[in-house]
mmCIF file of C-alpha atoms in Angstrom:
data_model
loop_
_atom_site.group_PDB
_atom_site.id
_atom_site.type_symbol
_atom_site.label_atom_id
_atom_site.label_comp_id
_atom_site.label_asym_id
_atom_site.label_seq_id
_atom_site.Cartn_x
_atom_site.Cartn_y
_atom_site.Cartn_z
ATOM 1 C CA UNK A 1 13.838 -9.717 20.695
ATOM 2 C CA UNK A 2 10.656 -7.769 21.156
ATOM 3 C CA UNK A 3 10.904 -3.987 20.585
ATOM 4 C CA UNK A 4 7.843 -2.236 19.063
ATOM 5 C CA UNK A 5 9.839 1.082 18.947
ATOM 6 C CA UNK A 6 13.297 0.727 17.315
ATOM 7 C CA UNK A 7 15.982 3.109 18.261
ATOM 8 C CA UNK A 8 17.487 2.735 14.718
ATOM 9 C CA UNK A 9 14.138 3.603 13.051
ATOM 10 C CA UNK A 10 13.868 6.721 15.204
ATOM 11 C CA UNK A 11 17.473 7.614 14.048
ATOM 12 C CA UNK A 12 16.635 6.806 10.425
ATOM 13 C CA UNK A 13 13.546 9.349 10.535
ATOM 14 C CA UNK A 14 16.014 12.087 11.466
ATOM 15 C CA UNK A 15 18.479 11.331 8.987
ATOM 16 C CA UNK A 16 16.047 10.730 6.095
ATOM 17 C CA UNK A 17 13.850 13.849 6.250
ATOM 18 C CA UNK A 18 13.357 17.365 7.716
ATOM 19 C CA UNK A 19 10.161 16.960 9.636
ATOM 20 C CA UNK A 20 7.112 19.138 9.069
ATOM 21 C CA UNK A 21 6.841 22.549 10.768
ATOM 22 C CA UNK A 22 4.794 23.360 13.698
ATOM 23 C CA UNK A 23 4.574 26.291 15.971
ATOM 24 C CA UNK A 24 4.870 26.537 19.781
ATOM 25 C CA UNK A 25 4.208 29.487 22.078
ATOM 26 C CA UNK A 26 6.879 30.379 24.765
ATOM 27 C CA UNK A 27 6.449 30.398 28.516
ATOM 28 C CA UNK A 28 7.639 33.198 30.994
ATOM 29 C CA UNK A 29 10.795 31.029 31.771
ATOM 30 C CA UNK A 30 11.964 30.891 28.207
ATOM 31 C CA UNK A 31 15.806 31.598 28.406
ATOM 32 C CA UNK A 32 17.228 34.370 26.405
ATOM 33 C CA UNK A 33 18.108 33.628 22.806
ATOM 34 C CA UNK A 34 15.929 30.279 22.955
ATOM 35 C CA UNK A 35 12.375 29.249 22.201
ATOM 36 C CA UNK A 36 10.058 26.693 23.534
ATOM 37 C CA UNK A 37 9.987 23.530 21.388
ATOM 38 C CA UNK A 38 7.366 21.686 23.724
ATOM 39 C CA UNK A 39 6.646 21.982 27.349
ATOM 40 C CA UNK A 40 3.879 22.095 29.907
ATOM 41 C CA UNK A 41 2.650 20.247 33.004
ATOM 42 C CA UNK A 42 0.827 17.730 30.744
ATOM 43 C CA UNK A 43 4.157 16.666 29.262
ATOM 44 C CA UNK A 44 6.195 17.106 32.430
ATOM 45 C CA UNK A 45 8.792 19.009 30.984
ATOM 46 C CA UNK A 46 10.082 22.202 29.056
ATOM 47 C CA UNK A 47 12.245 21.766 26.072
ATOM 48 C CA UNK A 48 13.851 24.688 24.471
ATOM 49 C CA UNK A 49 16.178 25.319 21.525
ATOM 50 C CA UNK A 50 17.970 28.216 19.741
ATOM 51 C CA UNK A 51 15.411 30.868 18.779
ATOM 52 C CA UNK A 52 16.636 30.978 15.157
ATOM 53 C CA UNK A 53 16.044 27.192 14.703
ATOM 54 C CA UNK A 54 12.915 25.702 13.298
ATOM 55 C CA UNK A 55 10.489 23.824 15.704
ATOM 56 C CA UNK A 56 9.366 20.638 14.028
ATOM 57 C CA UNK A 57 7.124 18.455 16.377
ATOM 58 C CA UNK A 58 5.417 15.302 14.925
ATOM 59 C CA UNK A 59 3.475 13.179 17.516
ATOM 60 C CA UNK A 60 5.789 12.178 20.406
ATOM 61 C CA UNK A 61 8.884 13.316 18.833
ATOM 62 C CA UNK A 62 9.556 16.990 19.735
ATOM 63 C CA UNK A 63 12.515 18.467 17.619
ATOM 64 C CA UNK A 64 14.057 21.552 16.080
ATOM 65 C CA UNK A 65 16.544 21.814 13.377
ATOM 66 C CA UNK A 66 19.000 24.660 12.165
ATOM 67 C CA UNK A 67 17.665 25.240 8.687
ATOM 68 C CA UNK A 68 16.807 23.533 5.442
ATOM 69 C CA UNK A 69 20.399 23.670 4.286
ATOM 70 C CA UNK A 70 21.988 22.886 7.700
ATOM 71 C CA UNK A 71 19.829 20.017 9.086
ATOM 72 C CA UNK A 72 21.715 19.786 12.503
ATOM 73 C CA UNK A 73 18.906 19.059 15.000
ATOM 74 C CA UNK A 74 17.932 18.199 18.487
ATOM 75 C CA UNK A 75 15.017 15.935 19.522
ATOM 76 C CA UNK A 76 13.354 14.747 22.641
ATOM 77 C CA UNK A 77 10.966 11.665 22.866
ATOM 78 C CA UNK A 78 9.314 9.662 25.710
ATOM 79 C CA UNK A 79 9.608 5.813 25.564
ATOM 80 C CA UNK A 80 7.713 3.244 27.168
ATOM 81 C CA UNK A 81 9.118 0.355 28.818
ATOM 82 C CA UNK A 82 6.643 -1.788 26.701
ATOM 83 C CA UNK A 83 8.407 -0.361 23.666
ATOM 84 C CA UNK A 84 12.030 -1.303 24.446
ATOM 85 C CA UNK A 85 12.027 -4.102 27.022
ATOM 86 C CA UNK A 86 12.589 -7.426 25.539
ATOM 87 C CA UNK A 87 10.518 -10.547 26.449
ATOM 88 C CA UNK A 88 11.952 -12.101 29.537
ATOM 89 C CA UNK A 89 13.223 -8.768 30.887
ATOM 90 C CA UNK A 90 11.428 -7.242 33.990
ATOM 91 C CA UNK A 91 13.693 -4.494 35.293
ATOM 92 C CA UNK A 92 13.021 -1.529 32.868
ATOM 93 C CA UNK A 93 15.499 0.747 34.345
ATOM 94 C CA UNK A 94 18.240 -1.938 34.309
ATOM 95 C CA UNK A 95 17.873 -2.817 30.667
ATOM 96 C CA UNK A 96 17.412 0.853 29.630
ATOM 97 C CA UNK A 97 20.715 1.907 31.093
ATOM 98 C CA UNK A 98 22.413 -1.444 30.461
ATOM 99 C CA UNK A 99 21.807 -3.299 27.345
ATOM 100 C CA UNK A 100 19.396 -1.268 25.319
ATOM 101 C CA UNK A 101 21.763 0.863 23.439
ATOM 102 C CA UNK A 102 24.101 -1.946 22.614
ATOM 103 C CA UNK A 103 21.394 -4.269 21.517
ATOM 104 C CA UNK A 104 19.962 -1.563 19.229
ATOM 105 C CA UNK A 105 23.257 -1.299 17.356
ATOM 106 C CA UNK A 106 22.628 -4.683 15.811
ATOM 107 C CA UNK A 107 19.672 -2.953 13.872
ATOM 108 C CA UNK A 108 22.070 -0.654 11.805
ATOM 109 C CA UNK A 109 22.968 -1.921 8.461
ATOM 110 C CA UNK A 110 26.307 -0.036 8.677
ATOM 111 C CA UNK A 111 27.262 -0.329 12.286
ATOM 112 C CA UNK A 112 27.831 2.957 13.905
ATOM 113 C CA UNK A 113 31.423 3.848 15.336
ATOM 114 C CA UNK A 114 30.732 4.268 19.055
ATOM 115 C CA UNK A 115 33.261 6.327 21.089
ATOM 116 C CA UNK A 116 31.662 5.154 24.561
ATOM 117 C CA UNK A 117 29.888 1.853 24.200
ATOM 118 C CA UNK A 118 29.379 1.689 28.055
ATOM 119 C CA UNK A 119 27.893 5.157 28.042
ATOM 120 C CA UNK A 120 28.748 8.137 30.408
ATOM 121 C CA UNK A 121 26.800 9.243 33.440
ATOM 122 C CA UNK A 122 25.963 12.949 33.040
ATOM 123 C CA UNK A 123 23.763 15.691 34.400
ATOM 124 C CA UNK A 124 20.795 16.580 32.174
ATOM 125 C CA UNK A 125 18.557 19.592 32.824
ATOM 126 C CA UNK A 126 18.552 22.934 34.603
ATOM 127 C CA UNK A 127 19.836 22.972 38.128
ATOM 128 C CA UNK A 128 17.098 22.261 40.584
ATOM 129 C CA UNK A 129 14.987 20.568 37.892
ATOM 130 C CA UNK A 130 17.326 17.839 36.929
ATOM 131 C CA UNK A 131 16.495 14.443 35.576
ATOM 132 C CA UNK A 132 16.981 11.658 38.236
ATOM 133 C CA UNK A 133 19.461 9.776 35.991
ATOM 134 C CA UNK A 134 21.063 10.113 32.545
ATOM 135 C CA UNK A 135 23.590 8.382 30.452
ATOM 136 C CA UNK A 136 25.263 9.680 27.323
ATOM 137 C CA UNK A 137 26.425 8.033 24.213
ATOM 138 C CA UNK A 138 28.273 9.485 21.338
ATOM 139 C CA UNK A 139 28.849 7.816 17.812
ATOM 140 C CA UNK A 140 29.211 8.560 14.194
ATOM 141 C CA UNK A 141 27.147 6.988 11.459
ATOM 142 C CA UNK A 142 27.662 6.650 7.657
ATOM 143 C CA UNK A 143 24.495 7.427 5.598
ATOM 144 C CA UNK A 144 24.371 6.529 2.150
ATOM 145 C CA UNK A 145 22.126 8.891 -0.082
ATOM 146 C CA UNK A 146 21.020 7.120 -3.119
ATOM 147 C CA UNK A 147 20.026 10.261 -4.852
ATOM 148 C CA UNK A 148 23.318 11.939 -4.469
ATOM 149 C CA UNK A 149 25.219 8.576 -4.773
ATOM 150 C CA UNK A 150 27.304 9.590 -1.875
ATOM 151 C CA UNK A 151 27.941 8.682 1.827
ATOM 152 C CA UNK A 152 27.482 11.332 4.433
ATOM 153 C CA UNK A 153 28.859 10.925 7.765
ATOM 154 C CA UNK A 154 26.811 12.195 10.798
ATOM 155 C CA UNK A 155 27.587 12.677 14.437
ATOM 156 C CA UNK A 156 25.296 11.743 17.237
ATOM 157 C CA UNK A 157 24.945 12.465 20.803
ATOM 158 C CA UNK A 158 22.197 10.435 22.706
ATOM 159 C CA UNK A 159 21.375 10.880 26.292
ATOM 160 C CA UNK A 160 19.060 8.080 27.873
ATOM 161 C CA UNK A 161 17.158 9.756 30.708
ATOM 162 C CA UNK A 162 15.040 8.563 33.465
ATOM 163 C CA UNK A 163 12.710 11.104 35.478
ATOM 164 C CA UNK A 164 10.470 9.402 38.089
ATOM 165 C CA UNK A 165 9.006 6.317 36.356
ATOM 166 C CA UNK A 166 9.185 7.868 32.980
ATOM 167 C CA UNK A 167 11.990 7.339 30.217
ATOM 168 C CA UNK A 168 13.312 9.578 27.537
ATOM 169 C CA UNK A 169 15.896 9.783 24.820
ATOM 170 C CA UNK A 170 17.480 13.153 23.951
ATOM 171 C CA UNK A 171 19.364 13.196 20.592
ATOM 172 C CA UNK A 172 21.496 15.733 18.850
ATOM 173 C CA UNK A 173 22.788 15.078 15.380
ATOM 174 C CA UNK A 174 24.839 17.030 12.810
ATOM 175 C CA UNK A 175 26.972 16.566 9.900
ATOM 176 C CA UNK A 176 30.609 15.677 10.320
ATOM 177 C CA UNK A 177 31.450 17.981 7.414
ATOM 178 C CA UNK A 178 33.297 20.953 7.890
ATOM 179 C CA UNK A 179 31.174 23.961 8.303
ATOM 180 C CA UNK A 180 31.658 26.589 5.646
ATOM 181 C CA UNK A 181 35.300 25.953 5.077
ATOM 182 C CA UNK A 182 36.107 26.172 8.787
ATOM 183 C CA UNK A 183 38.252 23.717 10.739
ATOM 184 C CA UNK A 184 35.212 22.631 12.662
ATOM 185 C CA UNK A 185 32.469 20.235 11.587
ATOM 186 C CA UNK A 186 28.771 21.181 11.844
ATOM 187 C CA UNK A 187 28.652 18.519 14.794
ATOM 188 C CA UNK A 188 31.707 20.279 16.669
ATOM 189 C CA UNK A 189 30.476 23.774 16.027
ATOM 190 C CA UNK A 190 27.047 23.485 17.734
ATOM 191 C CA UNK A 191 28.829 21.691 20.723
ATOM 192 C CA UNK A 192 31.135 24.567 21.319
ATOM 193 C CA UNK A 193 34.454 24.532 23.027
ATOM 194 C CA UNK A 194 33.059 23.159 26.373
ATOM 195 C CA UNK A 195 29.780 22.584 28.279
ATOM 196 C CA UNK A 196 29.300 26.358 29.045
ATOM 197 C CA UNK A 197 29.338 27.987 25.588
ATOM 198 C CA UNK A 198 27.833 25.648 23.005
ATOM 199 C CA UNK A 199 24.281 25.902 21.610
ATOM 200 C CA UNK A 200 23.539 22.153 22.319
ATOM 201 C CA UNK A 201 24.796 22.356 25.997
ATOM 202 C CA UNK A 202 22.414 25.665 26.191
ATOM 203 C CA UNK A 203 19.746 23.186 25.058
ATOM 204 C CA UNK A 204 20.731 20.420 27.764
ATOM 205 C CA UNK A 205 21.374 22.864 30.644
ATOM 206 C CA UNK A 206 18.121 24.733 30.304
ATOM 207 C CA UNK A 207 15.862 21.773 29.928
ATOM 208 C CA UNK A 208 13.446 21.736 32.742
ATOM 209 C CA UNK A 209 11.507 18.779 34.257
ATOM 210 C CA UNK A 210 8.405 19.700 36.174
ATOM 211 C CA UNK A 211 5.640 17.612 37.931
ATOM 212 C CA UNK A 212 3.374 16.039 35.330
ATOM 213 C CA UNK A 213 -0.091 16.923 35.934
ATOM 214 C CA UNK A 214 -3.026 15.756 33.816
ATOM 215 C CA UNK A 215 -2.830 14.597 30.177
ATOM 216 C CA UNK A 216 -2.484 16.326 26.715
ATOM 217 C CA UNK A 217 -5.803 17.559 25.528
ATOM 218 C CA UNK A 218 -7.561 14.979 23.419
ATOM 219 C CA UNK A 219 -9.426 16.143 20.171
ATOM 220 C CA UNK A 220 -13.104 15.133 19.478
ATOM 221 C CA UNK A 221 -13.088 12.335 16.817
ATOM 222 C CA UNK A 222 -14.690 13.174 13.304
ATOM 223 C CA UNK A 223 -16.260 10.148 11.529
ATOM 224 C CA UNK A 224 -17.766 9.823 8.025
ATOM 225 C CA UNK A 225 -20.950 7.968 7.180
ATOM 226 C CA UNK A 226 -18.942 4.561 6.864
ATOM 227 C CA UNK A 227 -17.411 5.097 10.392
ATOM 228 C CA UNK A 228 -13.911 6.063 9.238
ATOM 229 C CA UNK A 229 -12.118 8.465 11.199
ATOM 230 C CA UNK A 230 -10.645 11.870 9.975
ATOM 231 C CA UNK A 231 -6.717 11.904 11.144
ATOM 232 C CA UNK A 232 -5.462 14.812 9.194
ATOM 233 C CA UNK A 233 -5.660 18.609 9.692
ATOM 234 C CA UNK A 234 -6.029 19.745 6.003
ATOM 235 C CA UNK A 235 -4.557 23.320 7.050
ATOM 236 C CA UNK A 236 -1.147 21.491 7.774
ATOM 237 C CA UNK A 237 -1.235 18.550 5.407
ATOM 238 C CA UNK A 238 -3.429 19.843 2.394
ATOM 239 C CA UNK A 239 -5.575 16.920 2.392
ATOM 240 C CA UNK A 240 -8.231 15.134 4.411
ATOM 241 C CA UNK A 241 -7.703 11.356 4.999
ATOM 242 C CA UNK A 242 -10.184 8.904 6.772
ATOM 243 C CA UNK A 243 -8.905 5.651 8.131
ATOM 244 C CA UNK A 244 -10.901 2.531 9.039
ATOM 245 C CA UNK A 245 -11.982 1.321 12.522
ATOM 246 C CA UNK A 246 -9.133 -0.146 14.463
ATOM 247 C CA UNK A 247 -6.510 2.318 13.159
ATOM 248 C CA UNK A 248 -5.590 5.176 15.712
ATOM 249 C CA UNK A 249 -3.697 8.445 14.947
ATOM 250 C CA UNK A 250 -0.206 8.518 15.881
ATOM 251 C CA UNK A 251 0.330 12.084 14.678
ATOM 252 C CA UNK A 252 -1.009 14.729 12.295
ATOM 253 C CA UNK A 253 0.735 17.727 10.766
ATOM 254 C CA UNK A 254 2.229 17.717 7.213
ATOM 255 C CA UNK A 255 2.934 14.068 7.876
ATOM 256 C CA UNK A 256 -0.030 11.986 8.919
ATOM 257 C CA UNK A 257 0.133 8.398 10.514
ATOM 258 C CA UNK A 258 -2.312 5.878 11.919
ATOM 259 C CA UNK A 259 -1.559 2.501 13.371
ATOM 260 C CA UNK A 260 -3.809 -0.585 14.056
ATOM 261 C CA UNK A 261 -3.373 -2.701 17.253
ATOM 262 C CA UNK A 262 -1.835 -5.540 15.038
ATOM 263 C CA UNK A 263 0.991 -3.095 14.063
ATOM 264 C CA UNK A 264 -0.432 -2.271 10.564
ATOM 265 C CA UNK A 265 0.321 1.248 9.685
ATOM 266 C CA UNK A 266 -0.907 3.949 7.382
ATOM 267 C CA UNK A 267 0.964 7.145 6.505
ATOM 268 C CA UNK A 268 0.617 10.084 4.166
ATOM 269 C CA UNK A 269 3.035 12.827 3.457
ATOM 270 C CA UNK A 270 3.931 15.284 0.905
ATOM 271 C CA UNK A 271 6.663 14.077 -1.542
ATOM 272 C CA UNK A 272 10.049 15.817 -1.692
ATOM 273 C CA UNK A 273 11.158 16.107 -5.122
ATOM 274 C CA UNK A 274 11.634 18.910 -7.791
ATOM 275 C CA UNK A 275 11.620 17.710 -11.391
ATOM 276 C CA UNK A 276 12.695 14.088 -10.253
ATOM 277 C CA UNK A 277 11.523 11.281 -12.410
ATOM 278 C CA UNK A 278 9.054 9.226 -10.233
ATOM 279 C CA UNK A 279 10.959 6.065 -11.049
ATOM 280 C CA UNK A 280 14.041 7.758 -9.545
ATOM 281 C CA UNK A 281 12.097 8.864 -6.626
ATOM 282 C CA UNK A 282 10.956 5.346 -5.868
ATOM 283 C CA UNK A 283 14.448 4.021 -6.275
ATOM 284 C CA UNK A 284 15.709 6.606 -3.819
ATOM 285 C CA UNK A 285 13.115 5.476 -1.298
ATOM 286 C CA UNK A 286 14.040 1.958 -1.779
ATOM 287 C CA UNK A 287 17.725 2.821 -1.217
ATOM 288 C CA UNK A 288 16.848 4.665 1.985
ATOM 289 C CA UNK A 289 14.721 1.709 3.195
ATOM 290 C CA UNK A 290 17.378 -0.771 2.143
ATOM 291 C CA UNK A 291 19.858 0.747 4.558
ATOM 292 C CA UNK A 292 17.575 -0.329 7.326
ATOM 293 C CA UNK A 293 15.957 -3.613 6.200
ATOM 294 C CA UNK A 294 16.772 -6.901 4.517
ATOM 295 C CA UNK A 295 15.453 -8.712 1.511
ATOM 296 C CA UNK A 296 13.917 -5.693 -0.034
ATOM 297 C CA UNK A 297 11.857 -6.987 -3.084
ATOM 298 C CA UNK A 298 9.952 -5.395 -5.738
ATOM 299 C CA UNK A 299 8.746 -6.350 -9.487
ATOM 300 C CA UNK A 300 10.423 -4.756 -12.293
ATOM 301 C CA UNK A 301 8.407 -3.557 -15.139
ATOM 302 C CA UNK A 302 8.353 -5.462 -18.450
ATOM 303 C CA UNK A 303 7.580 -4.294 -21.916
ATOM 304 C CA UNK A 304 4.774 -6.071 -24.041
ATOM 305 C CA UNK A 305 7.448 -8.430 -25.446
ATOM 306 C CA UNK A 306 8.356 -9.487 -21.921
ATOM 307 C CA UNK A 307 11.731 -7.739 -21.731
ATOM 308 C CA UNK A 308 12.743 -5.987 -18.554
ATOM 309 C CA UNK A 309 12.668 -2.329 -18.688
ATOM 310 C CA UNK A 310 15.220 0.265 -17.819
ATOM 311 C CA UNK A 311 15.187 3.951 -17.827
ATOM 312 C CA UNK A 312 17.485 6.399 -19.545
ATOM 313 C CA UNK A 313 20.083 6.020 -16.825
ATOM 314 C CA UNK A 314 19.914 2.275 -17.064
ATOM 315 C CA UNK A 315 18.204 1.962 -13.685
ATOM 316 C CA UNK A 316 15.378 -0.693 -13.355
ATOM 317 C CA UNK A 317 11.734 0.589 -13.926
ATOM 318 C CA UNK A 318 9.854 -0.348 -10.861
ATOM 319 C CA UNK A 319 6.542 -2.004 -11.955
ATOM 320 C CA UNK A 320 3.393 -0.153 -11.065
ATOM 321 C CA UNK A 321 -0.345 0.170 -11.749
ATOM 322 C CA UNK A 322 -2.303 3.319 -12.460
ATOM 323 C CA UNK A 323 -4.973 3.811 -9.847
ATOM 324 C CA UNK A 324 -7.679 6.609 -8.918
ATOM 325 C CA UNK A 325 -6.784 7.990 -5.579
ATOM 326 C CA UNK A 326 -9.325 10.313 -3.853
ATOM 327 C CA UNK A 327 -10.064 13.330 -5.953
ATOM 328 C CA UNK A 328 -6.643 13.232 -7.625
ATOM 329 C CA UNK A 329 -6.365 12.629 -11.556
ATOM 330 C CA UNK A 330 -3.351 10.277 -11.426
ATOM 331 C CA UNK A 331 -1.596 7.968 -8.925
ATOM 332 C CA UNK A 332 1.008 5.223 -9.419
ATOM 333 C CA UNK A 333 0.594 2.306 -7.159
ATOM 334 C CA UNK A 334 3.508 0.057 -6.006
ATOM 335 C CA UNK A 335 3.819 -3.271 -3.942
ATOM 336 C CA UNK A 336 6.923 -4.483 -2.342
ATOM 337 C CA UNK A 337 8.247 -6.392 0.546
ATOM 338 C CA UNK A 338 11.090 -6.525 3.024
ATOM 339 C CA UNK A 339 12.337 -8.231 6.168
ATOM 340 C CA UNK A 340 12.974 -6.454 9.308
ATOM 341 C CA UNK A 341 13.960 -8.047 12.651
ATOM 342 C CA UNK A 342 13.157 -11.511 10.993
ATOM 343 C CA UNK A 343 9.536 -10.465 10.262
ATOM 344 C CA UNK A 344 8.254 -10.162 6.597
ATOM 345 C CA UNK A 345 6.359 -6.983 5.816
ATOM 346 C CA UNK A 346 4.271 -6.077 2.760
ATOM 347 C CA UNK A 347 3.823 -2.548 1.403
ATOM 348 C CA UNK A 348 1.188 -0.899 -0.713
ATOM 349 C CA UNK A 349 2.504 2.496 -1.674
ATOM 350 C CA UNK A 350 0.816 5.155 -3.923
ATOM 351 C CA UNK A 351 2.602 8.030 -5.290
ATOM 352 C CA UNK A 352 0.081 10.864 -6.202
ATOM 353 C CA UNK A 353 1.650 13.120 -8.908
ATOM 354 C CA UNK A 354 0.877 15.537 -11.733
ATOM 355 C CA UNK A 355 2.340 13.960 -14.676
ATOM 356 C CA UNK A 356 5.441 11.650 -14.893
ATOM 357 C CA UNK A 357 7.589 14.201 -13.182
ATOM 358 C CA UNK A 358 6.881 15.021 -9.498
ATOM 359 C CA UNK A 359 5.212 18.357 -9.010
ATOM 360 C CA UNK A 360 5.702 20.636 -6.101
ATOM 361 C CA UNK A 361 2.502 19.045 -4.651
ATOM 362 C CA UNK A 362 3.200 15.358 -4.811
ATOM 363 C CA UNK A 363 2.037 13.027 -1.993
ATOM 364 C CA UNK A 364 2.927 9.513 -0.879
ATOM 365 C CA UNK A 365 0.552 7.271 0.752
ATOM 366 C CA UNK A 366 1.806 3.957 2.381
ATOM 367 C CA UNK A 367 0.238 0.912 3.991
ATOM 368 C CA UNK A 368 2.599 -1.303 5.846
ATOM 369 C CA UNK A 369 1.542 -4.603 7.450
ATOM 370 C CA UNK A 370 3.133 -7.745 8.503
ATOM 371 C CA UNK A 371 2.628 -10.451 5.739
ATOM 372 C CA UNK A 372 0.131 -12.368 7.853
ATOM 373 C CA UNK A 373 -2.020 -9.299 8.263
ATOM 374 C CA UNK A 374 -1.582 -7.572 5.054
ATOM 375 C CA UNK A 375 -4.663 -8.939 3.216
ATOM 376 C CA UNK A 376 -6.839 -8.489 6.446
ATOM 377 C CA UNK A 377 -6.954 -4.639 5.868
ATOM 378 C CA UNK A 378 -6.263 -4.470 2.134
ATOM 379 C CA UNK A 379 -9.890 -3.796 1.115
ATOM 380 C CA UNK A 380 -10.332 -1.018 3.783
ATOM 381 C CA UNK A 381 -6.992 0.513 2.723
ATOM 382 C CA UNK A 382 -8.245 0.878 -0.882
ATOM 383 C CA UNK A 383 -11.406 2.407 0.329
ATOM 384 C CA UNK A 384 -9.250 4.816 2.520
ATOM 385 C CA UNK A 385 -7.542 5.980 -0.661
ATOM 386 C CA UNK A 386 -10.801 6.621 -2.394
ATOM 387 C CA UNK A 387 -11.905 8.818 0.471
ATOM 388 C CA UNK A 388 -8.889 11.179 0.421
ATOM 389 C CA UNK A 389 -9.774 14.714 -0.466
ATOM 390 C CA UNK A 390 -7.106 17.256 -1.569
ATOM 391 C CA UNK A 391 -7.604 20.916 -0.501
#
């Protein structure tokens, strides 16, 4: 089945990290107690969230979350028929509201518990500026955190939306853990007692669709002497990174991403870890990824005598090589592979650190490509890493 944008990969992003911060200005119709997450005629909508939440927009995913401790969040993203419509299917609306959600469940390694697998027709948006059609699904998902060695249960509400000829997905997610010792979970708390008094329904009922006019402004490309394109804003990310011809920027904030038309992808982001052993950090990443993909494979480091190495906690030591990375002093490079939707992918990942323990300013660079395309860009990828400048 062809789906270049996976519903589960979108969900996994929401679960595995709190996205980078960005700011949005309000408009004259911002409801009391709320703030503008994203909006304007170029987008065709206005999306609001509680004013005390943190706005976190990365590329096409517009979102806000409660806090660093309480990661309850809402998000809104546009999806294109070319992203979700399988080969052989022609009616995007029929598939989007018919089989897309059910088909996507097969991508979860631990299948979610769905309360309404056929969905529920709902009203989405502010009266007079509603979506043409909307369908709601609710489910729970068990997410295993390898660092905490614990399974966490999350509740989800997803609303599939059609407005004109455009398709969107609204997502609310929160922990199913009881909130501050109360008899309500975080998920229940933000929903409220009914559709008139909960924060999430405030978000839904104040959402406004407007006539889409024009396009979002595009920025002027900056290239270096080799024709590599700057895709980062150093004020947000803390670094400058230039990517080779053929790679186009997906988004740029504290997380930077660019994709080639053959699907190969480059990302770079700040590493999240305080006094965490780098090997433990990599194993944690492998654990998160392993909940999504199959056949995750990496080499284990061997001693000079050929014996497999283990750390103090008896965990395998992931093999790596020390490389020069931009104007950094030290970087560990890892290579591994996995299978997703029947396709084999290879990864070149560099952890840029200050010593063996992650500093506050650690970074992770990742190049991912299908096995057949991995070597095609490899030399350019190495050159990309050499061009990175930390600010």
